[in-house]
Amino acid sequence: MRFAVPALTVAALAASLVSAPASAAPITLEPSASTVVVGERGRGVWNTFTARGAGASVQGMDLELVAPDGEKVLVDFVWRAGPGVWNGAASFNRFDAPGKWRGTLVVRDKAGKEKRAARVVFHVKRRTTLSAALPDGRGGSVSGVLRRLGETGGFRPYAGQKVRLYKWTGGAWKLVATATTGAKGKYAFSARPGKLQVRYSGTAVNAPVTRTAP
């Protein structure tokens, strides 16, 4: 973890969360992204956390984050315009442990008494890339290479993964074939006419990716 600072803006989206009451009404906690996808560069990807429903007795709050490898990060929250709304943010990059992160919101009242108010779950995943080439009209296959972000940076061939081919049919994408990537991350499907799309569904630590063949 390289940064953990108060957020300047918020784009709250739906995400997995469990709320616990801190006062008469429960405080809710939401991340701006349920999955943070980090790339090759060290520059971080921000996730903003928004707490709503804090009463007038709340004087401060922090979010305690725990990574899959046990690393702990403390995110300061600040009050923002709007009654009972607080938020903070943390930045993630490829050096952070991928997988499921958990957070606990701790609130403080005027007397300095602390109380655990809400919990949040989100994922940090590493980016994957997927190339897709259409046949050239001479009976070639739909083929490409799947790569994942390596432990030390750079993208490496990703072997032994399921890649699926979809065809646009009747106003929707229809699964037509599945292939497994080889030792060098390569896959291939027999040639098919029409609009095609190749998908990789990802893992607990590697992000999904979709490529629509031109």
Coordinates of N, CA and C in Angstrom, one line a residue:
M1 N 0.9 -1.2 0.0 CA 0.0 0.0 0.0 C 0.9 1.2 0.0
R2 N 0.6 2.2 -0.9 CA 1.4 3.3 -1.0 C 0.7 4.6 -0.5
F3 N -0.6 4.7 -0.5 CA -1.3 5.9 -0.1 C -2.6 5.5 0.6
A4 N -3.0 6.3 1.5 CA -4.3 6.2 2.2 C -4.7 7.5 2.7
V5 N -5.5 8.3 2.0 CA -5.8 9.7 2.3 C -7.3 10.0 2.2
P6 N -7.8 11.1 2.7 CA -9.2 11.5 2.5 C -9.5 11.7 1.1
A7 N -10.7 11.3 0.6 CA -11.1 11.5 -0.7 C -11.6 12.9 -1.0
L8 N -11.4 13.4 -2.2 CA -11.9 14.7 -2.6 C -13.2 14.6 -3.3
T9 N -13.5 13.5 -4.0 CA -14.8 13.3 -4.6 C -15.2 11.9 -4.3
V10 N -16.5 11.6 -4.7 CA -17.1 10.2 -4.4 C -17.9 9.8 -5.6
A11 N -17.8 8.6 -6.0 CA -18.7 8.0 -7.0 C -19.2 6.7 -6.5
A12 N -20.2 6.8 -5.6 CA -20.6 5.6 -4.9 C -21.3 4.6 -5.8
L13 N -20.9 3.4 -5.8 CA -21.6 2.3 -6.6 C -22.0 1.2 -5.7
A14 N -22.9 0.3 -6.2 CA -23.3 -0.8 -5.4 C -22.1 -1.7 -5.1
A15 N -22.0 -2.3 -3.9 CA -21.0 -3.2 -3.5 C -21.4 -4.1 -2.4
S16 N -20.6 -5.1 -2.1 CA -20.9 -6.0 -0.9 C -20.6 -5.2 0.3
L17 N -21.5 -5.3 1.3 CA -21.3 -4.6 2.6 C -22.2 -5.2 3.7
V18 N -21.7 -5.1 4.9 CA -22.5 -5.5 6.0 C -22.5 -4.4 7.0
S19 N -23.7 -3.9 7.5 CA -23.7 -2.7 8.3 C -24.0 -3.2 9.8
A20 N -23.5 -2.4 10.7 CA -23.8 -2.6 12.1 C -24.1 -1.3 12.7
P21 N -25.1 -1.2 13.6 CA -25.5 0.1 14.2 C -24.4 0.7 15.0
A22 N -24.3 2.0 14.9 CA -23.4 2.8 15.7 C -24.1 3.7 16.6
S23 N -25.4 4.0 16.3 CA -26.2 4.9 17.1 C -27.6 4.4 16.9
A24 N -28.6 5.3 17.0 CA -30.0 4.9 16.9 C -30.2 4.4 15.5
A25 N -29.6 5.0 14.5 CA -29.8 4.5 13.1 C -28.4 3.9 12.6
P26 N -28.4 2.8 11.8 CA -27.2 2.2 11.4 C -26.4 3.1 10.4
I27 N -25.1 3.0 10.4 CA -24.3 3.7 9.5 C -24.0 2.7 8.3
T28 N -24.2 3.2 7.1 CA -23.9 2.3 6.0 C -22.5 2.7 5.4
L29 N -21.9 1.7 4.7 CA -20.5 2.0 4.2 C -20.5 1.4 2.8
E30 N -20.0 2.1 1.8 CA -19.9 1.7 0.4 C -18.6 2.1 -0.2
P31 N -18.0 1.2 -1.0 CA -16.8 1.6 -1.8 C -17.3 2.1 -3.2
S32 N -16.5 2.9 -3.8 CA -16.8 3.4 -5.2 C -16.6 2.2 -6.2
A33 N -15.8 1.2 -5.9 CA -15.7 0.1 -6.8 C -15.6 -1.2 -6.0
S34 N -16.4 -2.2 -6.4 CA -16.3 -3.5 -5.7 C -15.1 -4.3 -6.1
T35 N -14.5 -3.9 -7.3 CA -13.2 -4.5 -7.7 C -12.3 -3.5 -8.2
V36 N -11.1 -3.4 -7.7 CA -10.1 -2.5 -8.1 C -9.1 -3.3 -9.0
V37 N -8.9 -2.9 -10.2 CA -8.0 -3.5 -11.1 C -6.7 -2.7 -11.2
V38 N -5.6 -3.3 -10.8 CA -4.3 -2.7 -10.9 C -3.5 -3.1 -12.1
G39 N -2.7 -2.2 -12.6 CA -2.0 -2.5 -13.8 C -0.5 -2.6 -13.6
E40 N 0.3 -2.5 -14.6 CA 1.7 -2.7 -14.6 C 2.5 -1.5 -13.9
R41 N 2.0 -0.3 -14.1 CA 2.7 0.8 -13.5 C 2.4 0.9 -12.0
G42 N 3.4 1.6 -11.3 CA 3.2 1.7 -9.9 C 2.2 2.7 -9.5
R43 N 1.7 3.6 -10.4 CA 0.7 4.6 -10.1 C -0.5 3.9 -9.6
G44 N -1.1 4.4 -8.5 CA -2.2 3.7 -7.8 C -3.5 3.9 -8.5
V45 N -4.4 3.0 -8.1 CA -5.8 3.1 -8.6 C -6.6 3.3 -7.3
W46 N -7.4 4.4 -7.3 CA -8.1 4.8 -6.0 C -9.4 4.1 -5.9
N47 N -9.8 3.8 -4.6 CA -11.1 3.3 -4.2 C -11.6 4.3 -3.1
T48 N -12.7 4.9 -3.3 CA -13.3 5.8 -2.4 C -14.4 5.1 -1.5
F49 N -14.4 5.4 -0.3 CA -15.3 4.8 0.7 C -16.2 5.8 1.3
T50 N -17.5 5.6 1.2 CA -18.5 6.6 1.7 C -19.3 6.0 2.8
A51 N -19.4 6.7 4.0 CA -20.2 6.3 5.1 C -21.4 7.3 5.2
R52 N -22.6 6.8 5.4 CA -23.8 7.6 5.5 C -24.5 7.2 6.7
G53 N -25.2 8.2 7.3 CA -26.1 8.0 8.4 C -25.4 8.3 9.8
A54 N -24.2 8.9 9.8 CA -23.6 9.3 11.0 C -24.3 10.4 11.7
G55 N -24.6 10.2 13.0 CA -25.4 11.2 13.8 C -24.5 12.3 14.2
A56 N -25.1 13.3 14.9 CA -24.4 14.5 15.3 C -23.4 14.1 16.4
S57 N -23.5 13.0 17.1 CA -22.6 12.6 18.2 C -21.2 12.1 17.6
V58 N -21.2 11.8 16.3 CA -20.0 11.3 15.7 C -19.0 12.4 15.5
Q59 N -17.8 12.3 16.0 CA -16.8 13.3 15.9 C -15.7 13.0 15.0
G60 N -15.6 11.7 14.7 CA -14.5 11.2 13.8 C -14.7 9.8 13.5
M61 N -14.0 9.3 12.4 CA -14.1 7.9 12.0 C -12.9 7.5 11.1
D62 N -12.5 6.2 11.2 CA -11.4 5.7 10.4 C -11.9 4.3 9.9
L63 N -11.3 3.9 8.8 CA -11.6 2.6 8.2 C -10.3 1.8 8.3
E64 N -10.5 0.7 9.0 CA -9.3 -0.3 9.1 C -9.4 -1.3 8.0
L65 N -8.5 -1.3 7.1 CA -8.5 -2.3 6.0 C -7.5 -3.4 6.3
V66 N -7.9 -4.6 6.0 CA -7.0 -5.8 6.1 C -6.9 -6.5 4.8
A67 N -5.7 -6.7 4.3 CA -5.4 -7.3 3.0 C -5.4 -8.8 3.1
P68 N -5.5 -9.5 2.0 CA -5.5 -11.0 2.1 C -4.3 -11.6 2.8
D69 N -3.1 -10.9 2.7 CA -1.9 -11.3 3.3 C -1.7 -10.8 4.8
G70 N -2.8 -10.2 5.3 CA -2.7 -9.7 6.7 C -2.3 -8.3 6.8
E71 N -1.8 -7.6 5.8 CA -1.4 -6.2 5.9 C -2.5 -5.4 6.3
K72 N -2.3 -4.4 7.2 CA -3.3 -3.5 7.7 C -3.0 -2.1 7.2
V73 N -4.1 -1.4 6.8 CA -4.0 0.0 6.4 C -5.1 0.8 7.0
L74 N -4.8 2.0 7.6 CA -5.8 2.8 8.2 C -6.1 4.0 7.3
V75 N -7.4 4.2 7.0 CA -7.9 5.2 6.1 C -8.6 6.3 6.9
D76 N -8.1 7.5 6.9 CA -8.8 8.6 7.6 C -10.1 9.0 6.8
F77 N -11.1 9.2 7.6 CA -12.4 9.8 7.0 C -12.6 11.2 7.4
V78 N -13.2 12.0 6.5 CA -13.5 13.4 6.8 C -15.0 13.6 6.5
W79 N -15.5 14.6 7.2 CA -16.9 15.0 6.9 C -17.0 15.8 5.6
R80 N -18.0 15.4 4.8 CA -18.3 16.2 3.6 C -19.6 16.8 3.6
A81 N -19.9 17.7 2.7 CA -21.1 18.4 2.6 C -22.3 17.4 2.5
G82 N -23.2 17.6 3.4 CA -24.3 16.7 3.4 C -24.4 16.1 4.8
P83 N -25.6 16.0 5.4 CA -25.8 15.5 6.8 C -25.4 14.1 6.9
G84 N -24.5 13.8 7.9 CA -24.1 12.4 8.2 C -23.3 11.7 7.1
V85 N -22.6 12.5 6.2 CA -21.9 11.8 5.1 C -20.4 12.1 5.4
W86 N -19.6 11.0 5.4 CA -18.2 11.0 5.6 C -17.5 10.2 4.5
N87 N -16.3 10.5 4.1 CA -15.6 9.6 3.2 C -14.1 9.7 3.2
G88 N -13.5 8.7 2.7 CA -12.0 8.6 2.6 C -11.6 7.7 1.4
A89 N -10.4 7.6 1.2 CA -9.9 6.9 0.0 C -8.6 6.2 0.2
A90 N -8.3 5.1 -0.5 CA -7.1 4.4 -0.5 C -6.6 4.1 -1.9
S91 N -5.3 4.1 -2.1 CA -4.8 3.9 -3.5 C -4.1 2.5 -3.5
F92 N -4.3 1.7 -4.6 CA -3.8 0.4 -4.7 C -3.0 0.3 -6.0
N93 N -1.9 -0.5 -5.9 CA -1.1 -0.8 -7.1 C -0.7 -2.3 -7.1
R94 N 0.2 -2.7 -8.0 CA 0.5 -4.1 -8.2 C 1.3 -4.6 -7.1
F95 N 1.8 -3.8 -6.2 CA 2.6 -4.2 -5.0 C 1.6 -4.7 -3.9
D96 N 0.4 -4.3 -4.0 CA -0.6 -4.7 -2.9 C -1.1 -6.1 -3.2
A97 N -1.4 -6.8 -2.1 CA -1.9 -8.2 -2.2 C -3.2 -8.3 -3.0
P98 N -3.2 -9.1 -4.0 CA -4.5 -9.3 -4.7 C -5.4 -10.2 -4.0
G99 N -6.7 -10.0 -4.2 CA -7.7 -10.9 -3.6 C -8.7 -10.1 -2.8
K100 N -9.3 -10.7 -1.8 CA -10.4 -10.1 -1.0 C -9.9 -9.2 0.1
W101 N -10.2 -8.0 0.1 CA -9.9 -7.0 1.2 C -11.1 -6.8 2.0
R102 N -10.9 -6.7 3.3 CA -12.0 -6.4 4.3 C -11.7 -5.1 5.1
G103 N -12.8 -4.4 5.4 CA -12.7 -3.2 6.1 C -13.7 -3.1 7.3
T104 N -13.3 -2.4 8.4 CA -14.1 -2.2 9.5 C -14.1 -0.7 9.8
L105 N -15.3 -0.1 9.8 CA -15.4 1.3 10.1 C -15.5 1.6 11.6
V106 N -14.6 2.4 12.2 CA -14.5 2.7 13.6 C -14.9 4.2 13.8
V107 N -16.0 4.4 14.6 CA -16.4 5.8 14.8 C -16.1 6.2 16.2
R108 N -15.9 7.5 16.4 CA -15.6 8.1 17.7 C -16.7 9.2 18.1
D109 N -17.1 9.1 19.3 CA -18.1 10.2 19.8 C -17.4 11.3 20.4
K110 N -18.1 12.3 21.0 CA -17.5 13.5 21.6 C -16.6 13.1 22.8
A111 N -16.9 12.0 23.4 CA -16.1 11.6 24.6 C -14.9 10.8 24.2
G112 N -14.7 10.6 22.9 CA -13.6 9.8 22.5 C -13.8 8.3 22.5
K113 N -15.0 7.9 22.8 CA -15.3 6.5 22.8 C -15.5 5.9 21.4
E114 N -14.8 4.8 21.1 CA -14.8 4.2 19.8 C -15.8 3.1 19.7
K115 N -16.4 2.9 18.5 CA -17.4 1.8 18.3 C -17.3 1.4 16.8
R116 N -17.3 0.1 16.6 CA -17.3 -0.5 15.2 C -18.6 -0.3 14.6
A117 N -18.7 0.3 13.5 CA -20.0 0.7 13.0 C -20.5 0.0 11.7
A118 N -19.6 -0.4 10.9 CA -20.0 -1.0 9.6 C -18.8 -1.8 9.0
R119 N -19.0 -2.7 8.1 CA -18.0 -3.4 7.5 C -18.1 -3.4 5.9
V120 N -17.0 -3.6 5.2 CA -17.1 -3.6 3.8 C -16.1 -4.6 3.2
V121 N -16.5 -5.2 2.1 CA -15.6 -6.1 1.4 C -15.5 -5.7 -0.1
F122 N -14.3 -5.7 -0.6 CA -14.0 -5.4 -2.0 C -12.8 -6.3 -2.5
H123 N -12.5 -6.3 -3.8 CA -11.4 -7.1 -4.3 C -10.4 -6.2 -5.0
V124 N -9.2 -6.6 -4.9 CA -8.1 -6.1 -5.7 C -7.6 -7.2 -6.7
K125 N -7.7 -6.9 -8.0 CA -7.3 -7.8 -9.0 C -6.2 -7.3 -9.9
R126 N -5.4 -8.1 -10.5 CA -4.4 -7.7 -11.4 C -4.9 -7.8 -12.8
R127 N -4.5 -6.9 -13.6 CA -5.0 -6.8 -15.0 C -4.6 -7.9 -15.9
T128 N -5.4 -8.3 -16.8 CA -5.1 -9.3 -17.8 C -5.3 -8.7 -19.2
T129 N -4.6 -9.2 -20.2 CA -4.8 -8.8 -21.5 C -5.2 -9.9 -22.4
L130 N -6.0 -9.7 -23.5 CA -6.4 -10.7 -24.4 C -6.4 -10.2 -25.8
S131 N -5.7 -10.8 -26.7 CA -5.7 -10.4 -28.1 C -6.7 -11.3 -28.8
A132 N -7.2 -10.8 -29.9 CA -8.2 -11.6 -30.7 C -8.1 -11.2 -32.1
A133 N -7.8 -12.2 -33.0 CA -7.7 -11.9 -34.4 C -8.7 -12.7 -35.2
L134 N -9.4 -12.1 -36.1 CA -10.4 -12.8 -36.9 C -9.7 -13.5 -38.1
P135 N -10.3 -14.6 -38.6 CA -9.7 -15.2 -39.8 C -9.7 -14.2 -41.0
D136 N -8.7 -14.5 -41.9 CA -8.5 -13.6 -43.0 C -9.3 -13.9 -44.2
G137 N -10.3 -14.8 -44.1 CA -11.1 -15.2 -45.2 C -10.7 -16.4 -45.9
R138 N -9.6 -17.0 -45.5 CA -9.0 -18.2 -46.1 C -9.1 -19.5 -45.2
G139 N -10.1 -19.4 -44.3 CA -10.4 -20.6 -43.4 C -9.6 -20.6 -42.2
G140 N -8.9 -19.4 -41.8 CA -8.1 -19.3 -40.6 C -9.0 -19.4 -39.4
S141 N -8.4 -19.5 -38.2 CA -9.1 -19.6 -37.0 C -9.2 -18.3 -36.3
V142 N -10.1 -18.2 -35.3 CA -10.1 -17.0 -34.4 C -9.1 -17.3 -33.3
S143 N -8.1 -16.6 -33.2 CA -7.0 -16.9 -32.2 C -6.5 -15.7 -31.5
G144 N -5.7 -15.9 -30.5 CA -5.0 -14.9 -29.8 C -4.2 -15.4 -28.6
V145 N -3.9 -14.5 -27.7 CA -3.0 -14.8 -26.5 C -3.6 -14.1 -25.3
L146 N -3.7 -14.9 -24.2 CA -4.1 -14.4 -22.9 C -2.8 -14.2 -22.1
R147 N -2.7 -13.0 -21.5 CA -1.6 -12.7 -20.6 C -2.1 -12.1 -19.3
R148 N -1.3 -12.3 -18.2 CA -1.6 -11.8 -16.9 C -0.4 -10.9 -16.4
L149 N -0.7 -10.0 -15.5 CA 0.3 -9.2 -14.9 C 1.2 -10.1 -14.0
G150 N 2.5 -10.0 -14.2 CA 3.5 -10.8 -13.5 C 3.7 -10.3 -12.1
E151 N 4.3 -11.1 -11.2 CA 4.6 -10.7 -9.8 C 5.6 -9.5 -9.8
T152 N 6.5 -9.4 -10.7 CA 7.5 -8.4 -10.8 C 7.2 -7.3 -11.9
G153 N 6.0 -7.3 -12.4 CA 5.7 -6.4 -13.5 C 5.8 -7.1 -14.8
G154 N 5.2 -6.4 -15.8 CA 5.2 -7.0 -17.2 C 4.1 -8.1 -17.3
F155 N 3.7 -8.3 -18.5 CA 2.6 -9.3 -18.8 C 3.2 -10.6 -19.3
R156 N 2.7 -11.7 -18.7 CA 3.3 -13.0 -19.0 C 2.2 -13.9 -19.6
P157 N 2.5 -14.8 -20.5 CA 1.5 -15.7 -21.0 C 0.8 -16.5 -19.9
Y158 N -0.5 -16.7 -20.0 CA -1.3 -17.3 -19.0 C -1.8 -18.6 -19.5
A159 N -1.2 -19.7 -19.1 CA -1.6 -21.0 -19.6 C -2.7 -21.7 -18.7
G160 N -3.4 -22.7 -19.3 CA -4.3 -23.5 -18.6 C -5.6 -22.8 -18.2
Q161 N -6.0 -21.7 -18.9 CA -7.2 -20.9 -18.6 C -8.2 -21.1 -19.6
K162 N -9.5 -21.1 -19.2 CA -10.6 -21.2 -20.1 C -10.9 -19.9 -20.8
V163 N -11.0 -19.9 -22.1 CA -11.3 -18.7 -22.9 C -12.6 -19.1 -23.7
R164 N -13.6 -18.2 -23.7 CA -14.9 -18.6 -24.3 C -15.2 -17.7 -25.5
L165 N -15.7 -18.2 -26.6 CA -16.1 -17.5 -27.8 C -17.6 -17.3 -27.8
Y166 N -18.0 -16.1 -28.0 CA -19.5 -15.8 -28.1 C -19.8 -15.2 -29.5
K167 N -21.0 -15.4 -30.0 CA -21.5 -14.9 -31.3 C -22.7 -14.1 -31.0
W168 N -22.8 -13.0 -31.7 CA -24.0 -12.1 -31.6 C -25.1 -12.7 -32.4
T169 N -26.1 -13.2 -31.7 CA -27.3 -13.9 -32.3 C -28.6 -13.5 -31.7
G170 N -29.5 -13.1 -32.5 CA -30.8 -12.8 -32.0 C -30.8 -11.7 -30.9
G171 N -30.0 -10.7 -31.1 CA -29.9 -9.6 -30.2 C -29.2 -9.8 -28.9
A172 N -28.4 -10.9 -28.8 CA -27.7 -11.2 -27.6 C -26.4 -12.0 -27.9
W173 N -25.5 -12.0 -27.0 CA -24.3 -12.8 -27.1 C -24.6 -14.2 -26.7
K174 N -24.2 -15.2 -27.6 CA -24.5 -16.6 -27.3 C -23.1 -17.4 -27.3
L175 N -22.9 -18.2 -26.2 CA -21.7 -18.9 -26.1 C -21.7 -20.0 -27.2
V176 N -20.6 -20.1 -28.0 CA -20.5 -21.1 -29.0 C -19.4 -22.0 -28.9
A177 N -18.3 -21.7 -28.1 CA -17.2 -22.6 -28.0 C -16.3 -22.2 -26.8
T178 N -15.6 -23.1 -26.3 CA -14.6 -22.9 -25.2 C -13.3 -23.5 -25.5
A179 N -12.2 -22.8 -25.2 CA -10.9 -23.3 -25.4 C -10.0 -23.1 -24.2
T180 N -8.9 -23.9 -24.1 CA -8.0 -23.7 -23.0 C -6.7 -23.2 -23.5
T181 N -6.1 -22.2 -22.9 CA -4.9 -21.6 -23.3 C -3.7 -22.6 -23.2
G182 N -2.8 -22.6 -24.1 CA -1.6 -23.5 -24.1 C -0.5 -22.9 -23.3
A183 N 0.7 -23.5 -23.4 CA 1.8 -23.1 -22.5 C 2.2 -21.7 -22.8
K184 N 2.0 -21.1 -23.9 CA 2.3 -19.8 -24.2 C 1.1 -18.8 -24.2
G185 N 0.1 -19.3 -23.6 CA -1.1 -18.5 -23.4 C -2.0 -18.4 -24.7
K186 N -1.7 -19.2 -25.7 CA -2.4 -19.1 -26.9 C -3.7 -19.9 -26.9
Y187 N -4.7 -19.5 -27.6 CA -5.9 -20.2 -27.8 C -6.3 -20.1 -29.3
A188 N -7.3 -20.9 -29.7 CA -7.8 -20.8 -31.1 C -9.1 -21.5 -31.2
F189 N -10.0 -20.9 -32.0 CA -11.3 -21.4 -32.3 C -11.4 -21.6 -33.8
S190 N -12.2 -22.5 -34.3 CA -12.4 -22.7 -35.7 C -13.2 -21.4 -36.2
A191 N -12.9 -21.1 -37.5 CA -13.5 -19.9 -38.1 C -15.0 -19.9 -38.1
R192 N -15.6 -18.8 -37.8 CA -17.1 -18.6 -37.8 C -17.4 -17.2 -38.4
P193 N -18.5 -17.2 -39.1 CA -18.9 -15.9 -39.7 C -19.7 -15.1 -38.6
G194 N -19.8 -13.8 -38.8 CA -20.6 -13.0 -37.9 C -19.8 -12.2 -36.9
K195 N -20.5 -11.5 -36.0 CA -19.8 -10.7 -35.0 C -19.5 -11.6 -33.8
L196 N -18.2 -11.6 -33.4 CA -17.7 -12.5 -32.4 C -17.0 -11.7 -31.2
Q197 N -17.0 -12.4 -30.1 CA -16.4 -11.8 -28.9 C -15.7 -12.9 -28.1
V198 N -14.5 -12.6 -27.6 CA -13.8 -13.6 -26.8 C -13.7 -13.1 -25.4
R199 N -14.0 -14.0 -24.4 CA -14.0 -13.6 -23.0 C -13.2 -14.5 -22.1
Y200 N -12.6 -13.8 -21.1 CA -11.9 -14.6 -20.0 C -12.5 -14.1 -18.7
S201 N -13.0 -15.0 -17.9 CA -13.8 -14.7 -16.7 C -13.0 -14.3 -15.5
G202 N -11.7 -14.5 -15.6 CA -10.8 -14.1 -14.4 C -10.8 -15.1 -13.3
T203 N -10.0 -14.7 -12.3 CA -9.9 -15.6 -11.1 C -10.1 -14.7 -9.9
A204 N -9.8 -15.2 -8.7 CA -9.9 -14.4 -7.5 C -8.9 -13.3 -7.4
V205 N -7.8 -13.4 -8.2 CA -6.7 -12.4 -8.2 C -6.4 -11.8 -9.5
N206 N -6.9 -12.4 -10.6 CA -6.7 -11.9 -12.0 C -8.0 -11.4 -12.5
A207 N -8.0 -10.2 -13.1 CA -9.2 -9.6 -13.6 C -9.8 -10.2 -14.9
P208 N -11.1 -10.2 -15.1 CA -11.7 -10.7 -16.3 C -11.4 -9.7 -17.4
V209 N -11.5 -10.2 -18.7 CA -11.2 -9.3 -19.8 C -12.1 -9.8 -21.0
T210 N -12.5 -8.9 -21.8 CA -13.4 -9.2 -23.0 C -12.8 -8.5 -24.2
R211 N -12.8 -9.2 -25.3 CA -12.3 -8.6 -26.6 C -13.3 -8.9 -27.7
T212 N -13.8 -7.9 -28.3 CA -14.7 -8.1 -29.5 C -13.8 -8.0 -30.7
A213 N -13.9 -9.1 -31.5 CA -13.1 -9.2 -32.7 C -13.6 -8.2 -33.7
P214 N -12.8 -7.4 -34.3 CA -13.2 -6.4 -35.3 C -13.8 -7.0 -36.5

